[in-house]
mmCIF file of C-alpha atoms in Angstrom:
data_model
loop_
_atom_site.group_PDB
_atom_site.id
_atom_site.type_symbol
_atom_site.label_atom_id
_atom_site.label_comp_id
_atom_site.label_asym_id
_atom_site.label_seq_id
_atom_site.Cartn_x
_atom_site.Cartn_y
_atom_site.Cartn_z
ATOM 1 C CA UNK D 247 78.432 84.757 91.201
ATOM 2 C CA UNK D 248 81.400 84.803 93.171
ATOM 3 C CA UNK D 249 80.797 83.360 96.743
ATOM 4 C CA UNK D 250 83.398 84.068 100.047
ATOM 5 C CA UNK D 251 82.459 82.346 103.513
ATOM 6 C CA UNK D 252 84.678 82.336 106.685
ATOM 7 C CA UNK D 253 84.753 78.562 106.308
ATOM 8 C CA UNK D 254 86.077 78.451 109.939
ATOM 9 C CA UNK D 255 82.698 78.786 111.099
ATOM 10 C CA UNK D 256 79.489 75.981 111.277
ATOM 11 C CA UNK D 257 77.435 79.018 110.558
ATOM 12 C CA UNK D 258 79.030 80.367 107.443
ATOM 13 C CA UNK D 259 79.312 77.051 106.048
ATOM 14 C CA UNK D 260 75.801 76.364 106.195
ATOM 15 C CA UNK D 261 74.743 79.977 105.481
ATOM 16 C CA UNK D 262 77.081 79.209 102.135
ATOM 17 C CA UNK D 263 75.299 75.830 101.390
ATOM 18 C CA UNK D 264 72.266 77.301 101.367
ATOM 19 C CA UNK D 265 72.704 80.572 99.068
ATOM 20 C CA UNK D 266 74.455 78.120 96.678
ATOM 21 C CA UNK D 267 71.343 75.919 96.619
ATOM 22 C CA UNK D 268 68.915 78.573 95.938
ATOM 23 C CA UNK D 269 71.504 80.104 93.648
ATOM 24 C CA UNK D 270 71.655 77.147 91.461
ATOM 25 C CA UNK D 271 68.151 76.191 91.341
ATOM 26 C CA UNK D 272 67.812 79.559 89.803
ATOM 27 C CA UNK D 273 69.713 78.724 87.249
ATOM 28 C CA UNK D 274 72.664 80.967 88.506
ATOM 29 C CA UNK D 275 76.296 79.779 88.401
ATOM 30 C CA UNK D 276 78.393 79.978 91.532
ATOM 31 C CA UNK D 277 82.324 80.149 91.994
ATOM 32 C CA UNK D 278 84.270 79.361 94.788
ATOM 33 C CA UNK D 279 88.463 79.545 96.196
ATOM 34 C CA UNK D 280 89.536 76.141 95.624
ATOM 35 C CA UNK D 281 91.146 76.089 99.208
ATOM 36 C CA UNK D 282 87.026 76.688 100.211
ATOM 37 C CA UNK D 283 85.709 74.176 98.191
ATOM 38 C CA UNK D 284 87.067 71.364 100.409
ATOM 39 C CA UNK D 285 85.579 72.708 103.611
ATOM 40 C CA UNK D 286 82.261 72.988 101.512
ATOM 41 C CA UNK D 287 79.620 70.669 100.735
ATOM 42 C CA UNK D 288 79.282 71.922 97.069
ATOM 43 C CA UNK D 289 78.025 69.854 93.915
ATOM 44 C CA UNK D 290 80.138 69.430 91.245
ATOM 45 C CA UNK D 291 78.492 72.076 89.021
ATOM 46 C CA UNK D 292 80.545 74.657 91.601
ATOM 47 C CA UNK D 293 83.520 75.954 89.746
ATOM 48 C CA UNK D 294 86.407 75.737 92.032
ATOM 49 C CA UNK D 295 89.231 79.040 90.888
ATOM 50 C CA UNK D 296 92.747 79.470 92.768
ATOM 51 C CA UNK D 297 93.301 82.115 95.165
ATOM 52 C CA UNK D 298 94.515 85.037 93.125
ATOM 53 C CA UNK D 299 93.382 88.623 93.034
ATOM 54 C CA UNK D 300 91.500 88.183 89.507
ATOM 55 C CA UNK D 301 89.719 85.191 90.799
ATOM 56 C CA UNK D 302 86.380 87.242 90.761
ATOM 57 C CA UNK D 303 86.299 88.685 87.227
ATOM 58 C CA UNK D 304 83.566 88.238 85.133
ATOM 59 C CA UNK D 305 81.474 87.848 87.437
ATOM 60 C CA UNK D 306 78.258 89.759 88.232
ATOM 61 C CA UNK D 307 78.321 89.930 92.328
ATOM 62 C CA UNK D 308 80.499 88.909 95.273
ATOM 63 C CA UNK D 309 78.487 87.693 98.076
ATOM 64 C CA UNK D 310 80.654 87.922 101.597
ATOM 65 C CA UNK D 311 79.421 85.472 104.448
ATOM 66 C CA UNK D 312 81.208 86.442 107.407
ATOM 67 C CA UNK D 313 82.043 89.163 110.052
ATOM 68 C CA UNK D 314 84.341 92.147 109.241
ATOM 69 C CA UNK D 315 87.386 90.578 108.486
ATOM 70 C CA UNK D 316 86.198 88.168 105.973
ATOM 71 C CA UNK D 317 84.018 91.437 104.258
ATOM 72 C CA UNK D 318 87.212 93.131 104.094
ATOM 73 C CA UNK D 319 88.853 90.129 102.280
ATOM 74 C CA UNK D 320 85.910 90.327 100.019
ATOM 75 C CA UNK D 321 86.878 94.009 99.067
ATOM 76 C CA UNK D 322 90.390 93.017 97.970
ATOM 77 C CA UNK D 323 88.160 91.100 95.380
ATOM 78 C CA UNK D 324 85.856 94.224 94.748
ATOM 79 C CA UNK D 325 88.638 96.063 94.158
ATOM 80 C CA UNK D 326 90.476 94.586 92.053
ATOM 81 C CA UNK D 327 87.657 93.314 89.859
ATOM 82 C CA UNK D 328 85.238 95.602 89.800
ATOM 83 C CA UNK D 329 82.583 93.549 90.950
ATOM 84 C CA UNK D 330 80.203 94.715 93.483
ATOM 85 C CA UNK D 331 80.423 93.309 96.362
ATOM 86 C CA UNK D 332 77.267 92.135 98.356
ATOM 87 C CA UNK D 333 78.062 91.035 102.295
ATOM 88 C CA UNK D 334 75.796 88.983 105.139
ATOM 89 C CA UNK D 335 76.848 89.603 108.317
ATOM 90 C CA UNK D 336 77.527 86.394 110.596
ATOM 91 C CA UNK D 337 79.854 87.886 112.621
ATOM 92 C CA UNK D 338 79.084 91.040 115.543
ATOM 93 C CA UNK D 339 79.007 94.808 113.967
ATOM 94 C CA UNK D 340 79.582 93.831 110.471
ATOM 95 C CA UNK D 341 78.628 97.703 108.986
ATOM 96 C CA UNK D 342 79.777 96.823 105.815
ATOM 97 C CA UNK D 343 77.462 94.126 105.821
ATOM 98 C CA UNK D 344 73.956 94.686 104.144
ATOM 99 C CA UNK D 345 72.145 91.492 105.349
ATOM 100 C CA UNK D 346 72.307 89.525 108.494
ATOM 101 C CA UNK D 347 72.067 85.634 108.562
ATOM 102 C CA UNK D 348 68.159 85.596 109.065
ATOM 103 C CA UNK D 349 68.149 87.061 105.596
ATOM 104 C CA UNK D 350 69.570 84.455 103.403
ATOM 105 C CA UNK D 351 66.697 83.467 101.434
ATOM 106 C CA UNK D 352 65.774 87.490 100.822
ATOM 107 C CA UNK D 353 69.612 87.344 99.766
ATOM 108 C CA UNK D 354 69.219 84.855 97.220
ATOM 109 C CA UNK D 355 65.984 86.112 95.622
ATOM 110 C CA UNK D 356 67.499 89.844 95.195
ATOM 111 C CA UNK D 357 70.531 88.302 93.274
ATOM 112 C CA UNK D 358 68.548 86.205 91.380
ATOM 113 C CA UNK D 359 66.260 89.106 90.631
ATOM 114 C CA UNK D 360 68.679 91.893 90.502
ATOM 115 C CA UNK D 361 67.162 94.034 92.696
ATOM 116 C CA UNK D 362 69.701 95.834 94.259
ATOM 117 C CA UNK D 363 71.619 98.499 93.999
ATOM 118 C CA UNK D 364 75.381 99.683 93.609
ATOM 119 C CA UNK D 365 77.514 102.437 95.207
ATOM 120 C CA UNK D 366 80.937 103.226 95.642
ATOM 121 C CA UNK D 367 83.207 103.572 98.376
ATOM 122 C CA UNK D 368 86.112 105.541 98.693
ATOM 123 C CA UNK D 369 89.359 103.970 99.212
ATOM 124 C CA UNK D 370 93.359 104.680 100.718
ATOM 125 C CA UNK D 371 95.844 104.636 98.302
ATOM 126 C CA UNK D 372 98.937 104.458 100.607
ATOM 127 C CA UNK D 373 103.186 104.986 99.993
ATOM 128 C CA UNK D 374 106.079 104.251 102.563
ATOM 129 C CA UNK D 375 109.104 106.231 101.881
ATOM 130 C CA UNK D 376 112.648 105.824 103.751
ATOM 131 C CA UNK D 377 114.936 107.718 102.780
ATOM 132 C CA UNK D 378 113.418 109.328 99.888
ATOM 133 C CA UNK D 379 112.948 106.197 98.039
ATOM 134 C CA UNK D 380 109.372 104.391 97.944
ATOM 135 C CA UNK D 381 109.765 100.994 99.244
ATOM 136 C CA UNK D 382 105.995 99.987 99.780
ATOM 137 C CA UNK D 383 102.907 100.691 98.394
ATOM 138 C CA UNK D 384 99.522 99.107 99.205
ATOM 139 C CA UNK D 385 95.435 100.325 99.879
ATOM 140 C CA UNK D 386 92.847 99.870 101.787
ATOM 141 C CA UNK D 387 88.702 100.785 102.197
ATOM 142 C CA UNK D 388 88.844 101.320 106.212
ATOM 143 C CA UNK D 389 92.397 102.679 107.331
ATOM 144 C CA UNK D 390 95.997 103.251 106.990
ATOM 145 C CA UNK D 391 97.035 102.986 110.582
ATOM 146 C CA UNK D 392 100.946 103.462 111.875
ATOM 147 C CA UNK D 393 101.505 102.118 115.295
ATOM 148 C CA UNK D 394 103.683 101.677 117.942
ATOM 149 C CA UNK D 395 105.191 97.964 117.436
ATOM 150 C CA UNK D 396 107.024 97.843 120.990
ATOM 151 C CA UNK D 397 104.238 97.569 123.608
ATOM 152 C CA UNK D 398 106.743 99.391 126.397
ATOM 153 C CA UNK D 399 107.655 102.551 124.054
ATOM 154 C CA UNK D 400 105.949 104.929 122.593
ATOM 155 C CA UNK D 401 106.208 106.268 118.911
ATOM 156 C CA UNK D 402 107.339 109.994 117.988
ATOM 157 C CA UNK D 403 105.623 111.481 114.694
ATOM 158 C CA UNK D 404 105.268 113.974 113.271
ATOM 159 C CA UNK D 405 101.838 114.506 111.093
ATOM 160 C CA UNK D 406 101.261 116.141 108.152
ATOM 161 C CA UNK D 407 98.270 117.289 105.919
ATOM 162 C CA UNK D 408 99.036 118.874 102.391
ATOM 163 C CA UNK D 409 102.495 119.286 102.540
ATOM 164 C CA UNK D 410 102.150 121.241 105.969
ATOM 165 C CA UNK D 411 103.466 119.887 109.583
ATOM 166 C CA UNK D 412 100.380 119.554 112.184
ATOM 167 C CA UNK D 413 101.995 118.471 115.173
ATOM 168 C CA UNK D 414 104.762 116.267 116.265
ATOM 169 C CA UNK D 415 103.762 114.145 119.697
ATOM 170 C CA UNK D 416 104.139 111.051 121.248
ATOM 171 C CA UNK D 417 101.800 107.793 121.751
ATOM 172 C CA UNK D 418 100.187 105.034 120.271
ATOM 173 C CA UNK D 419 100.015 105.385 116.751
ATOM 174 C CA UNK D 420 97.522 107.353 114.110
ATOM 175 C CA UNK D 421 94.717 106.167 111.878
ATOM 176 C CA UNK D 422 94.397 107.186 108.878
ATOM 177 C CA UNK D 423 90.800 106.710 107.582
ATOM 178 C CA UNK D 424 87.416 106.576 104.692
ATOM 179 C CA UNK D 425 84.687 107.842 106.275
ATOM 180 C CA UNK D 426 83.915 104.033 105.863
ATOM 181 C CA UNK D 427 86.422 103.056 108.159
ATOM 182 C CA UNK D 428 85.362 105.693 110.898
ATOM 183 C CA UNK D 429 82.681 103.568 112.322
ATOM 184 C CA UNK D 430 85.577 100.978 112.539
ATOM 185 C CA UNK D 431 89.256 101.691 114.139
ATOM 186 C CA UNK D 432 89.247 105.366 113.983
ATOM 187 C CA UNK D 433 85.884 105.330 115.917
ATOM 188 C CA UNK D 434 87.463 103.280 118.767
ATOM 189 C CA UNK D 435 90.525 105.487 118.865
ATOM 190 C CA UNK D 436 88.027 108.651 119.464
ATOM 191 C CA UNK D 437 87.448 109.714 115.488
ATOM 192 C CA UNK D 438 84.128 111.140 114.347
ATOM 193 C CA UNK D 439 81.197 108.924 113.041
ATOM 194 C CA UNK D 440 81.468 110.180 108.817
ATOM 195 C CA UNK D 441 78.387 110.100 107.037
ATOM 196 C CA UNK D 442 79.263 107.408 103.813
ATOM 197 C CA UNK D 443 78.489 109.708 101.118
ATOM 198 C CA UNK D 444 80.225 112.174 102.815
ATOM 199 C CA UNK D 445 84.257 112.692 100.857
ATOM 200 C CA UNK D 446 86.539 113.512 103.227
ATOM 201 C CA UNK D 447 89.963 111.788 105.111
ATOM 202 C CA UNK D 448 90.258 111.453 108.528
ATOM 203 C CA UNK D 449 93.231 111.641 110.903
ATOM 204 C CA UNK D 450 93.388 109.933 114.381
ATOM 205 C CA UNK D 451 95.959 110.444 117.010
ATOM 206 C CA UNK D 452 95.621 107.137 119.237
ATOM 207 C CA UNK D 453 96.592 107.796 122.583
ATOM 208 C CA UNK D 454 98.534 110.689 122.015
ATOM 209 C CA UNK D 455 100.762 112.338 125.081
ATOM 210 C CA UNK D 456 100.433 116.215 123.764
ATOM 211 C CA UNK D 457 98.074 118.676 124.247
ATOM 212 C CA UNK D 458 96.744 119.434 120.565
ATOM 213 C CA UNK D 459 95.986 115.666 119.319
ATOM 214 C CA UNK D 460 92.420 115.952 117.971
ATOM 215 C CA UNK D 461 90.911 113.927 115.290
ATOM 216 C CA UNK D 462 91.318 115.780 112.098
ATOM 217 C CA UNK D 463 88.689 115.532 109.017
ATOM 218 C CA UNK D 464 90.005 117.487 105.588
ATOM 219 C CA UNK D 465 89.338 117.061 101.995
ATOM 220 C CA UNK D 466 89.330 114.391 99.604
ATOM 221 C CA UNK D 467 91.689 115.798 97.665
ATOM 222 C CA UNK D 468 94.151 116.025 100.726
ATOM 223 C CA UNK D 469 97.574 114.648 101.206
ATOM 224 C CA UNK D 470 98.197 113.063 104.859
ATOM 225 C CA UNK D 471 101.543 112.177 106.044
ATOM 226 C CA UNK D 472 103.371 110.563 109.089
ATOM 227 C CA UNK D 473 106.660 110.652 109.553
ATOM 228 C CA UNK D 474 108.285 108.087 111.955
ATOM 229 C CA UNK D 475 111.168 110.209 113.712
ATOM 230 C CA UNK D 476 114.398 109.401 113.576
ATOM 231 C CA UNK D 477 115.372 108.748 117.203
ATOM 232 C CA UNK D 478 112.015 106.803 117.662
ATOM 233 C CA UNK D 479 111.883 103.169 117.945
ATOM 234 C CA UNK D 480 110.538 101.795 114.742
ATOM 235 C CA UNK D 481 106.843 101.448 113.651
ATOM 236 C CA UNK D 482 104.175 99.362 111.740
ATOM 237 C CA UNK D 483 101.470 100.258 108.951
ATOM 238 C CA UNK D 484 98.616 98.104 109.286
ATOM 239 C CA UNK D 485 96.214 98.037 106.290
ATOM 240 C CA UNK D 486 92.424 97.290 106.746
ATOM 241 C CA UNK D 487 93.880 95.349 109.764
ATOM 242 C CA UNK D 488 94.647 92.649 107.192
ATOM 243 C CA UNK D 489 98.202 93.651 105.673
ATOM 244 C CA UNK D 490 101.634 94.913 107.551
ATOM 245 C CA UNK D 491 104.686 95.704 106.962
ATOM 246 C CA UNK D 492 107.479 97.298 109.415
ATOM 247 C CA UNK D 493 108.549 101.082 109.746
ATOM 248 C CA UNK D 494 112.167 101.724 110.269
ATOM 249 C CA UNK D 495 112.634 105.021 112.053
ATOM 250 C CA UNK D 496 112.424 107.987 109.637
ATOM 251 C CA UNK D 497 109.711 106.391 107.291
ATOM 252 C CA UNK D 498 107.074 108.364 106.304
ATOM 253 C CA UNK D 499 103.763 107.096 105.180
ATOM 254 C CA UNK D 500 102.129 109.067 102.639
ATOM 255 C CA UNK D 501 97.926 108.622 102.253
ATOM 256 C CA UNK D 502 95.646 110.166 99.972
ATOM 257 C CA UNK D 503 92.011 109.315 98.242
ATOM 258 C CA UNK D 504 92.743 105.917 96.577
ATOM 259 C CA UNK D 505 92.154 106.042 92.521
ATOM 260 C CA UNK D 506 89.966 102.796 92.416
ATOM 261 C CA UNK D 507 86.825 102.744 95.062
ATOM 262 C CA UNK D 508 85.026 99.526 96.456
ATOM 263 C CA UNK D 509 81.860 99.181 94.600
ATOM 264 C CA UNK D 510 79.189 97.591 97.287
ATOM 265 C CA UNK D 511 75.792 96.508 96.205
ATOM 266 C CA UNK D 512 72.941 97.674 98.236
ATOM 267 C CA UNK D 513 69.682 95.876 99.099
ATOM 268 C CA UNK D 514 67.952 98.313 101.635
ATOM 269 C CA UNK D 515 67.246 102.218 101.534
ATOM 270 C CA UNK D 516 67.666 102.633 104.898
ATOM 271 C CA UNK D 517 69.329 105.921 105.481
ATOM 272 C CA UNK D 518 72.845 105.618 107.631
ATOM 273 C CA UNK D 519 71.595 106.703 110.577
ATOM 274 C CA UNK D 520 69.545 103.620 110.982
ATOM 275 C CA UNK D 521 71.774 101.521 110.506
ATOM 276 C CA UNK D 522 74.090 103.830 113.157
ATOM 277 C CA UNK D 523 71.553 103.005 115.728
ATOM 278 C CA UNK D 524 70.826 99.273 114.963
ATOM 279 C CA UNK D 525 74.700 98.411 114.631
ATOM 280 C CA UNK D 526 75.407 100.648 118.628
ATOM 281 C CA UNK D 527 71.951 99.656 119.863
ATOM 282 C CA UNK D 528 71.627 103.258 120.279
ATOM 283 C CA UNK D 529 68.681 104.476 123.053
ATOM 284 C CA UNK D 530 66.356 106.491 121.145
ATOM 285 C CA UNK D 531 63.823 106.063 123.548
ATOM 286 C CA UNK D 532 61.424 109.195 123.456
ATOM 287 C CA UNK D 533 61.957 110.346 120.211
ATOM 288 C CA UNK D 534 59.493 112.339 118.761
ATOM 289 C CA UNK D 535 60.309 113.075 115.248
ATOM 290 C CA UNK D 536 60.153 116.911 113.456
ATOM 291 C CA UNK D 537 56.793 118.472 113.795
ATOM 292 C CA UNK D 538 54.660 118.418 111.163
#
């Protein structure tokens, strides 16, 4: 078992000392990032890997202590691994999360018994172009986001959905998005809530000056595209909020249904919109459920 903690925080490092206790009294080997190790108290038997992309092969789960960003670091893991990717919440939303601290010793006893179960989540494959010529390519489970990267001016785009201009305005930026990742920045810039097993793409304007700039949900099997204009000071693509790299005016970014999903293990049946209303502290006050 692979094992991630936001060792930054008291909490996750005694959240992580205690999943690797019950984890090896179970007979269950644990590996950890070297660079972890040392703000861990682990024993010995720990197996201490460098921080590379392949660090989690061969193993049978990744378990994620932390708050979103650290369960999105997880997923680079998931991704390239294969390895499902189980994540405890310790931070404030956390909807990727399937267990929340209070839950560590049900944690332990599911891994050690198995019981839980795996799906897949879509993911971005993304492509910068300039001038014709592909100078970046990356991913991501949440969003592809381009953005304004001068506070004072906004950015001119022009968007694009299957080879077909939408509309060219001015603002803030657009999201790009799973229906994972509307419940994360494309929900705060004014996207739709996507049911998970729902396949689909979403595009956000954020802040857009124009009068069409609606959120925009097509199919999996679309193309998006955003082209930086020309005369437009230049951009940024942020990546699960995690990677960047610069756009030069006249770069277009290029998204579409990434070819290898995020594999998440499960430990609950609740149904999505549970876990909708728990996350929001929706009021549901007076609810009466269908007649019978």
């Amino acid at each position: 078992m692979f094992l991630l903690a936001h060792t930054g925080r008291p909490a996750a490092v005694r959240s992580a000392e205690l999943v690797v206790q019950g984890l090896l009294r179970s007979g269950i080997g644990v590996r950890v990032l070297a660079e972890e190790a040392a703000d861990l108290p682990l024993p010995p038997s720990v197996e201490r890997v460098e921080l590379e992309q392949c660090a989690a092969e061969g193993c049978e789960l990744i378990v994620v202590l932390g708050g979103d960003g650290t369960l999105l670091r997880g997923a680079d893991f998931a991704r390239t691994s294969g390895v499902p990717m189980l994540g405890v919440n310790l931070g404030r939303v956390g909807f990727l999360a399937e267990a929340e601290r209070d839950d560590l010793d049900k944690v332990v006893d599911r891994v050690v018994t198995r019981a839980y179960e795996v799906e897949e989540r879509m993911t971005l494959d993304i492509l910068v172009r300039n001038n014709g010529n592909i100078v970046h390519t990356d991913w991501a489970l949440n969003e592809a986001s381009v953005e304004k990267a001068a506070r004072e001016r906004m950015l001119e785009v022009v968007t694009e959905v299957d080879g077909r201009p939408v509309s060219r305005f001015g603002g803030d930026g657009v999201v790009c998005a799973t229906p994972t990742g509307s419940t994360a920045y494309a929900f705060s810039a004014g996207g739709p809530v996507v049911w998970p097993e729902v396949e689909a793409l979403l595009m956000v304007p954020i802040s857009a000056h124009a009068l069409f700039a609606k959120p925009l949900v097509t199919s999996p099997h679309s193309v998006l595209a955003v082209e930086v204009q020309p005369k437009t000071p230049h951009g940024v693509l942020w990546c699960d909020g995690r990677r960047t790299v610069e756009l030069p005016a006249g770069a277009r970014v290029e998204v579409r249904r990434g070819a290898v999903p995020v594999r998440l293990a499960r430990l609950h049946h609740a149904s999505f919109t549970d876990r909708l209303v728990a996350k929001f502290a929706l009021p549901v006050a007076g609810w009466r459920g269908a007649p019978h």
